[in-house]
Coordinates of C-alpha atoms and ligand atoms in Angstrom, one line a residue:
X1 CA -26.5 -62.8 -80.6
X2 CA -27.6 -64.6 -77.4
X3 CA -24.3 -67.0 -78.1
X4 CA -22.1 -63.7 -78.3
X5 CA -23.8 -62.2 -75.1
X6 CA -22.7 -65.9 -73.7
X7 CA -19.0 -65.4 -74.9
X8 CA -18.9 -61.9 -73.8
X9 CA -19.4 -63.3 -70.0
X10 CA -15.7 -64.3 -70.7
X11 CA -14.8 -60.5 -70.5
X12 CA -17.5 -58.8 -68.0
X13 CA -16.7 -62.1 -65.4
X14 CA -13.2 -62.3 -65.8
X15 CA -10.9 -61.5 -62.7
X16 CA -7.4 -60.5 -64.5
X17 CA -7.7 -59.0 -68.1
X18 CA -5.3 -57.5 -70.3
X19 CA -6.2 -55.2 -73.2
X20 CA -4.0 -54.6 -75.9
X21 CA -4.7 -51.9 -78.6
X22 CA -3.1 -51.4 -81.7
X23 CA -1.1 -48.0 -83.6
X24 CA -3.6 -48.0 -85.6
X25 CA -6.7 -47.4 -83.3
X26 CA -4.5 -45.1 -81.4
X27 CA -2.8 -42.8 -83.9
X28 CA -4.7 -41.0 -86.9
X29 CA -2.6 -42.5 -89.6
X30 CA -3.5 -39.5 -92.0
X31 CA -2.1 -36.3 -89.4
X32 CA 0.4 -39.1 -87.0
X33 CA -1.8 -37.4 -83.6
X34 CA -3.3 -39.4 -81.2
X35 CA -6.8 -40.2 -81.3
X36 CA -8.0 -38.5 -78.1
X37 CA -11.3 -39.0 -78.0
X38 CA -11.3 -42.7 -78.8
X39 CA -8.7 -43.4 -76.2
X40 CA -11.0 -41.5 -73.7
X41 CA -14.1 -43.9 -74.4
X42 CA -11.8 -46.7 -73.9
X43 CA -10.2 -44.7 -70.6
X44 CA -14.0 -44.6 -69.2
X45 CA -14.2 -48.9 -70.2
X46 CA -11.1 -49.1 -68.5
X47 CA -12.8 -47.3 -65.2
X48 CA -16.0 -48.8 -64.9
X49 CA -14.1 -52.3 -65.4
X50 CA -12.1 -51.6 -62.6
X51 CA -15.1 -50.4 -60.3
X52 CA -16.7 -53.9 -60.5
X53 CA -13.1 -55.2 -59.2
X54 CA -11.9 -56.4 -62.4
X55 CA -7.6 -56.1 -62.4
X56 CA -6.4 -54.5 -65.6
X57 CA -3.8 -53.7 -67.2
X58 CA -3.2 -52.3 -71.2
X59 CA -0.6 -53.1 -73.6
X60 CA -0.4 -49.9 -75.6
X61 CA 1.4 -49.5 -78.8
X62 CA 1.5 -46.5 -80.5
X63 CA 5.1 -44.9 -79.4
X64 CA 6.9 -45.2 -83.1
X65 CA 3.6 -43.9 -84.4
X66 CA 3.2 -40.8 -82.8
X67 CA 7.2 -40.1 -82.1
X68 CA 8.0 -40.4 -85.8
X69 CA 5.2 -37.5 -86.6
X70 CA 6.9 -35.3 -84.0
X71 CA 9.9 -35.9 -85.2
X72 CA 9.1 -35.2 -88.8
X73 CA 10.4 -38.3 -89.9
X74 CA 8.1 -38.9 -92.8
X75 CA 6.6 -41.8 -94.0
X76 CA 9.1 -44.3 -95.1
X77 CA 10.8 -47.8 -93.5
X78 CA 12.5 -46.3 -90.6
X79 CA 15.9 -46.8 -89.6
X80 CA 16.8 -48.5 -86.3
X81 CA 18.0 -45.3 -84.5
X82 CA 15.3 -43.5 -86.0
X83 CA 12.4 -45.4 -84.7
X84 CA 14.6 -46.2 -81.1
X85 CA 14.2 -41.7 -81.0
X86 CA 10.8 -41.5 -82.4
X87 CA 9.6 -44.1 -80.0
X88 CA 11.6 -41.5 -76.6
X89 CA 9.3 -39.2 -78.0
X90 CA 6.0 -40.7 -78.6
X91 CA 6.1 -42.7 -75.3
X92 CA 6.7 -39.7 -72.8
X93 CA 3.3 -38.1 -75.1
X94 CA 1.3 -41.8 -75.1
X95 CA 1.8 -42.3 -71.3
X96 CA 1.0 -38.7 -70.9
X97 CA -1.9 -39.0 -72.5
X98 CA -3.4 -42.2 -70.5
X99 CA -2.2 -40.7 -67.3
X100 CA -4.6 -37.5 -68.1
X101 CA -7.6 -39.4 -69.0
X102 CA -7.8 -41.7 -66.1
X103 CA -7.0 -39.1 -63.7
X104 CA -10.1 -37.7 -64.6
X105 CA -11.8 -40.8 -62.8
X106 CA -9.5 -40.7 -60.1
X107 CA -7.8 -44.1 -61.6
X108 CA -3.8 -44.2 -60.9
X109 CA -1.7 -44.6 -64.2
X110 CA 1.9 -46.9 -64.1
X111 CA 4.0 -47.5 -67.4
X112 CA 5.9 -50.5 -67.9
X113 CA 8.4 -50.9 -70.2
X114 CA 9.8 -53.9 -70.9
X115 CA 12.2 -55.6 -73.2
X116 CA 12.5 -58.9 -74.3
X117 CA 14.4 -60.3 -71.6
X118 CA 12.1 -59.2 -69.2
X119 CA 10.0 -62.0 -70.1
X120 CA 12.2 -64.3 -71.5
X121 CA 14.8 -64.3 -68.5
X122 CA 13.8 -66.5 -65.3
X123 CA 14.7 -63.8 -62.7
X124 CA 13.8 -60.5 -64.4
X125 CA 10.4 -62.2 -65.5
X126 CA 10.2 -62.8 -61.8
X127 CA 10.9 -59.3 -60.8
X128 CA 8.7 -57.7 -63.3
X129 CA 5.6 -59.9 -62.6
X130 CA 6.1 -58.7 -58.8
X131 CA 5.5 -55.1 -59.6
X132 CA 2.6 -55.8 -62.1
X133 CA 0.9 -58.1 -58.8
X134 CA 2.0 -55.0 -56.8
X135 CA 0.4 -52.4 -58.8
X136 CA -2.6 -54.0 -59.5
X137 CA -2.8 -54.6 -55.3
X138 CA -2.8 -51.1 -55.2
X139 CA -5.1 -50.2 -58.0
X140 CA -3.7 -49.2 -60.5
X141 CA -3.5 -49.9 -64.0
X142 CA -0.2 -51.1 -65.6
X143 CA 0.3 -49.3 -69.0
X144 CA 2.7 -51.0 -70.6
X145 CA 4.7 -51.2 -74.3
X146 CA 8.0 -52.5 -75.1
X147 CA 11.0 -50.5 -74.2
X148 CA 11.5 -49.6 -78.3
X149 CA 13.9 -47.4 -77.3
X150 CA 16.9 -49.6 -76.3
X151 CA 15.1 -52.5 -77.6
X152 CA 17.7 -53.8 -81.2
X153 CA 16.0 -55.9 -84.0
X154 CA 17.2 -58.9 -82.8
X155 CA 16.5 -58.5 -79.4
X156 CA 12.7 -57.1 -79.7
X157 CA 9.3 -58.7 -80.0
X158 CA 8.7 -56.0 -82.2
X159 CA 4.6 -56.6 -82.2
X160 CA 2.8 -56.1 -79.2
X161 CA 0.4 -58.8 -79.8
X162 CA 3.3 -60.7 -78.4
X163 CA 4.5 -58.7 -75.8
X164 CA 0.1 -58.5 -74.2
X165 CA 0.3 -62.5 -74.2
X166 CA 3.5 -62.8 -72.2
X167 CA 2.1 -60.3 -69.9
X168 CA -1.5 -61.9 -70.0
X169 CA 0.8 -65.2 -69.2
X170 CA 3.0 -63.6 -66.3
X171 CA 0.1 -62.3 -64.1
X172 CA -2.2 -64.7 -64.7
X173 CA -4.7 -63.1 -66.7
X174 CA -8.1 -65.2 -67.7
X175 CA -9.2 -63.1 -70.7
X176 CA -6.8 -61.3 -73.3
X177 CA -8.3 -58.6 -75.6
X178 CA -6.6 -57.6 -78.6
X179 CA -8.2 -54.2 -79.8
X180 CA -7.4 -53.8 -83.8
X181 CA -8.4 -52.9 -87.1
X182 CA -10.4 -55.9 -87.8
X183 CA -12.9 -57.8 -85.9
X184 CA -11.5 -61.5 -86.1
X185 CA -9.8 -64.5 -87.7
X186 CA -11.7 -65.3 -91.2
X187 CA -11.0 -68.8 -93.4
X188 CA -9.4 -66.0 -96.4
X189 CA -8.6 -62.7 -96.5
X190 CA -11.8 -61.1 -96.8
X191 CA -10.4 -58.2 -98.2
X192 CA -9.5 -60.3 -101.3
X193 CA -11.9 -63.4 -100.8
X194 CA -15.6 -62.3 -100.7
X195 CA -16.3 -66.0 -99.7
X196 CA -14.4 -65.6 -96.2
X197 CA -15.7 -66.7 -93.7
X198 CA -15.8 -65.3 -90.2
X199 CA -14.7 -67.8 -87.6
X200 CA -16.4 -66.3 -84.1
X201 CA -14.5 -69.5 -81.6
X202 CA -11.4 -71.2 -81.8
X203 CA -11.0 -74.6 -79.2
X204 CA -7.9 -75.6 -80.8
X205 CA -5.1 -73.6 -83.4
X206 CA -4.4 -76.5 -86.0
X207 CA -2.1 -76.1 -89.1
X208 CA -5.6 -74.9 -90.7
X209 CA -6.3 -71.9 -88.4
X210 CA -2.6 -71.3 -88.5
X211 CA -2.8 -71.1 -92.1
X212 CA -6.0 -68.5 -92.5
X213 CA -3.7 -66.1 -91.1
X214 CA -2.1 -64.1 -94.1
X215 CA 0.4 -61.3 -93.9
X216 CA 0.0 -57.8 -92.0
X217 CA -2.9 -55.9 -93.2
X218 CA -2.2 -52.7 -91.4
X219 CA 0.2 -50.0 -92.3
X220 CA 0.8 -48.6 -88.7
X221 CA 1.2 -51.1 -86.4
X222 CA 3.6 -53.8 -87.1
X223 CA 1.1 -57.0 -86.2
X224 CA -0.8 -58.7 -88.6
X225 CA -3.1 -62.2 -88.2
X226 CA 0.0 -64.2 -87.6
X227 CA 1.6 -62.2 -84.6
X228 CA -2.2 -62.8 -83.4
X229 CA -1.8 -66.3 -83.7
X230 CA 1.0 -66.8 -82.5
X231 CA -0.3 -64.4 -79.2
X232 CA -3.3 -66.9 -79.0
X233 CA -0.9 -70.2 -78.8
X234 CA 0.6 -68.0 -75.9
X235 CA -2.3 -67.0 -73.9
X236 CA -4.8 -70.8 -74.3
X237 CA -1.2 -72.4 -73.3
X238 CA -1.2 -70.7 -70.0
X239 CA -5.4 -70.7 -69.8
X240 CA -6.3 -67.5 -70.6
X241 CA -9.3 -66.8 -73.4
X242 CA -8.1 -64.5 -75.9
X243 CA -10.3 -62.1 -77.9
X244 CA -9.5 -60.3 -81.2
X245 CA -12.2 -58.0 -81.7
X246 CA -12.5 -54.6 -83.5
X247 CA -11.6 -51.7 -81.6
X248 CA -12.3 -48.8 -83.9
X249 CA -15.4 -47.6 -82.3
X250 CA -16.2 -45.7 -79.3
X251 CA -16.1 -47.7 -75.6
X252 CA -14.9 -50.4 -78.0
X253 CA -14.8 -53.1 -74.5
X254 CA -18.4 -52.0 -73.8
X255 CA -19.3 -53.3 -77.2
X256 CA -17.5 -56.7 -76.4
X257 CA -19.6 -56.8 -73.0
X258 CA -22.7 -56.2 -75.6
X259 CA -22.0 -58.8 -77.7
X260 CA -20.2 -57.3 -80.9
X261 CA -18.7 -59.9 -83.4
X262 CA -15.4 -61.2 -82.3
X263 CA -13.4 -64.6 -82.4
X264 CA -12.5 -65.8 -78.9
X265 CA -9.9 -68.2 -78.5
X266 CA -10.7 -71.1 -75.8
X267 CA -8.5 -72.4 -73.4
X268 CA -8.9 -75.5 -72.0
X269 CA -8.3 -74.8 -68.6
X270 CA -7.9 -72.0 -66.2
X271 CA -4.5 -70.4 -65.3
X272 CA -4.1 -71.1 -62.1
X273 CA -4.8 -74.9 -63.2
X274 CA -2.2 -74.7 -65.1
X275 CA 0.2 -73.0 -63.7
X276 CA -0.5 -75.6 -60.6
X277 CA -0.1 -78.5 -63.6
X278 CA 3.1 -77.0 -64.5
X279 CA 4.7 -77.1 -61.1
X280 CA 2.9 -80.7 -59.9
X281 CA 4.9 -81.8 -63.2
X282 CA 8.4 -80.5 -62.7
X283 CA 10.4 -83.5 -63.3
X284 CA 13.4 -82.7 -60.8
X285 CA 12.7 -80.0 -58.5
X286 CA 15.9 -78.3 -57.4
X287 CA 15.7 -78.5 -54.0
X288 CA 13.7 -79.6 -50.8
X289 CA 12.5 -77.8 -47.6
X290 CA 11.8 -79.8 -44.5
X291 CA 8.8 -78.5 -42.5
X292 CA 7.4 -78.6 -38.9
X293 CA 4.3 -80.1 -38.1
X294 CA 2.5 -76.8 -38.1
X295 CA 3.8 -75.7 -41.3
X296 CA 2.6 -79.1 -42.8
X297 CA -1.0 -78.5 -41.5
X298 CA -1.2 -74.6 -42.4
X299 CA 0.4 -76.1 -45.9
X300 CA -3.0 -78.9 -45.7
X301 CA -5.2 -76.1 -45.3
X302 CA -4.0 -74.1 -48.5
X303 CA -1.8 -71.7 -46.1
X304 CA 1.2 -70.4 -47.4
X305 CA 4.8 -71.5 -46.6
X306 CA 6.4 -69.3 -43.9
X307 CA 10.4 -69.6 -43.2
X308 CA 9.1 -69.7 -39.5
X309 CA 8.1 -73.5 -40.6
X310 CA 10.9 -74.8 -42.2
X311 CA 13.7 -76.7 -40.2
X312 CA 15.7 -78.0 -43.0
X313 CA 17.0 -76.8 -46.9
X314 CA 19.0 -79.4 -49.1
X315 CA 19.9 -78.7 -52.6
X316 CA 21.3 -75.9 -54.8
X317 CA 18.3 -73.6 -55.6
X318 CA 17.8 -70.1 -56.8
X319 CA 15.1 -67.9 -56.4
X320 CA 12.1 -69.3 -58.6
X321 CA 13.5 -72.9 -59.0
X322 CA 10.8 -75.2 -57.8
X323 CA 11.4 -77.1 -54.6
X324 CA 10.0 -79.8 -53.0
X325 CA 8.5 -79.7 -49.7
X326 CA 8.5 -82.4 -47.1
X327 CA 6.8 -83.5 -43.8
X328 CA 8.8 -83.8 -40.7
X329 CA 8.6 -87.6 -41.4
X330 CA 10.5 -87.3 -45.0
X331 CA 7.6 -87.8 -47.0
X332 CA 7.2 -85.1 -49.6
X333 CA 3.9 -83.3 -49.3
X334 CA 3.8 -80.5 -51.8
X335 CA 5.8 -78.4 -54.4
X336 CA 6.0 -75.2 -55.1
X337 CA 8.2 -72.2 -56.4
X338 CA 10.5 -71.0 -53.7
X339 CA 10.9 -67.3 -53.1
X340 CA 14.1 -66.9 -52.1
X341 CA 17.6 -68.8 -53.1
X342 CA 19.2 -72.1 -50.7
X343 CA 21.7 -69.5 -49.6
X344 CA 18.9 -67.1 -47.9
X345 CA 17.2 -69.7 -47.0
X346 CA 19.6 -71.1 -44.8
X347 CA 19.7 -67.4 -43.4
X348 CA 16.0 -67.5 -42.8
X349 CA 14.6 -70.5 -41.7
X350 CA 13.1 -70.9 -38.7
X351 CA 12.7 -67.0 -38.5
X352 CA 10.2 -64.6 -38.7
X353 CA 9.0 -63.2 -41.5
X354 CA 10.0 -59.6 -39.9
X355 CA 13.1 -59.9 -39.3
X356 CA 13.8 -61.1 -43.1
X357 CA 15.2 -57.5 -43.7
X358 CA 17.7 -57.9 -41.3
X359 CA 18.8 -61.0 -42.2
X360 CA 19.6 -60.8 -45.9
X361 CA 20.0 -57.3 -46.0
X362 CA 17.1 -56.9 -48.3
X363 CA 13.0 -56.7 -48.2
X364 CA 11.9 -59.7 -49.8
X365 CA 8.2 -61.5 -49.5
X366 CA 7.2 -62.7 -46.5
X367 CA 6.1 -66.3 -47.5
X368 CA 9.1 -68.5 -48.6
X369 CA 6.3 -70.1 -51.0
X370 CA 3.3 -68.4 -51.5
X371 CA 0.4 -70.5 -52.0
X372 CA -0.7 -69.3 -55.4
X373 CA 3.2 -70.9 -56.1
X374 CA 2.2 -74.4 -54.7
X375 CA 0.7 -78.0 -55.3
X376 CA -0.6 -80.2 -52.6
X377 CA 0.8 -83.8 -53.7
Ligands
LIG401 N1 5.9 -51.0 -79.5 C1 5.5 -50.3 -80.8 C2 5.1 -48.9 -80.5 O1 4.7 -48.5 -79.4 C3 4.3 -51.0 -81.5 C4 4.4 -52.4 -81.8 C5 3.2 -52.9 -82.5 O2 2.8 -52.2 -83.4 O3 2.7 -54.0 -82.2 O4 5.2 -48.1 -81.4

């Protein structure tokens, strides 16, 4: 138990975390209707996470559930069109319902719906991990599910175990919860095997680990072990822990914090270390800002890169193509991810960040590379 309090540190400490909760915890699978009082206890974990400065944000399935009920659509495999409507319907009544329950504490509520290529595509993945940084700047918390409803089967995730890992990837997260209808990875199914065992922490997802996950277990949600798996190799790859624990009991994050059984996946390094890794290694960065000396000194002391500094752009670049940067003498200095393409950055170098608007027309960030976006060489 004292080693589960220990793990559970990885939740109560962390400073980004995603939570991800299944159809199954969310929609009574008998009568199709949300379960409102569960999704209040995990409204008031939500809060109290926030209070002690914690950033999160939910991935919430649940939409096809509770849109196919309305809808009377029975029981059965649904049709394409048929689950594209019942999901219009259950997500205008799921993002009702989590707007209601954190009003109550005075907590604002966003939806997010994305598709595929919203995480897949370079500039869109850009765009929507702005306005998740945004939101949660502003306090908020992101609620967010896949956009099911112009979302086609080959162009759809299609689990939301997925979907949380890309998101937990994309802002940054350091701890991944996935909320569902059983409380970890075991070697068998221990609904068949009584010998399975439970495994409570994973360092690394071999072919063995890979192989003790079996097919979906649940009937309402459309993840089973595997999509979990496959989540985890997600979420370690870009250093973020990942927990799969049991959600179907009241204040079901609380329990976490208290040291319920769970299996945590362990990353071996933190995001912004690898995020930082992933940059120092691109092989051929696209392009290369020259800098001023004071730029190159506010760059030595972990500043951010200003267009004010930069006197010189070479290269074809776009927006969120790594660049190189260099010291007035030529030597290269650092890398990061530029914000803006070679084209506006010929527009705004040497400017101020103020009169960016004016410039390209647009309200873009003020920093040309931010310094979360950038490596020291
Ligand atoms: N996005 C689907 C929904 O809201 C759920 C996907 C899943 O079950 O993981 O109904």
């Amino acid at each position: 138990m004292a080693d589960r309090k220990a793990a559970a540190r990885r939740l109560s400490e962390a400073r980004r975390v995603v939570v991800k909760v299944g159809s199954a915890l969310l929609v009574d699978a008998d009568k199709g209707r949300l379960n409102r009082h569960w999704l209040a206890s995990l409204a008031a974990d939500l809060v109290r996470m926030r209070r002690r400065g914690q950033d999160v944000i939910m991935v919430s399935s649940g939409a096809i559930a509770l849109g196919r009920r309305h809808l009377k659509l029975g029981s059965g495999r649904l049709k394409l069109e048929e689950s594209q409507a019942a999901a219009a319907v259950g997500q205008i009544r799921l993002a009702h319902a989590y707007k209601e329950l954190l009003d109550e504490h005075g907590v604002t509520v966003a939806q997010i719906l994305l598709t595929l290529g919203d995480t897949e595509q370079r500039r869109r993945y850009l765009n929507a991990r702005g306005t998740l940084n945004t939101l949660l700047a502003l306090g908020a918390v992101p609620v967010i599910n896949e956009n099911d409803t112009v979302a086609t089967a080959e162009i759809r995730y299609g689990d939301n175990d997925r979907l949380a890992a890309r998101v937990a990837q994309m802002v940054g997260a350091d701890c991944l919860v996935l909320l569902s209808d059983i409380d970890g990875l075991y070697t068998a199914d221990p609904n068949e095997d009584p010998d399975a065992e439970f495994i409570t922490r994973v360092l690394e997802i071999s072919p063995e680990i890979e192989a003790m996950a079996g097919g979906s277990s649940s009937e309402v949600g459309s993840g089973g072990m595997q999509t979990k798996i496959a989540a985890a190799k997600i979420a370690v790859g870009a250093g973020c822990h990942l927990c799969i624990a049991k959600g179907a009991f009241e204040h079901p994050l609380t329990r976490i914090e208290e040291g319920a059984r769970c299996t945590w996946f362990v990353p071996s390094s933190t995001p912004v270390a690898m995020r930082k890794q992933w940059i120092a290694g691109t092989l051929r960065p696209a392009g290369a800002l020259t800098v001023d000396d004071g730029a190159a000194r506010a760059l030595l002391d972990g500043k951010s890169l200003l267009p004010a500094g930069v006197i010189r752009a070479l290269g074809r670049f776009e927006r969120g193509d790594t660049v190189s940067i260099m010291g007035p003498n030529g030597a290269e200095i650092a890398r990061g991810i530029c914000a803006y393409s070679d084209a506006d950055t010929a527009r705004i170098m040497g400017r101020q960040s103020a009169e960016i608007e004016r410039l390209l027309g647009f309200r873009g960030r003020d920093e040309i590379v931010h310094r979360d976006d950038l490596v020291l060489l």
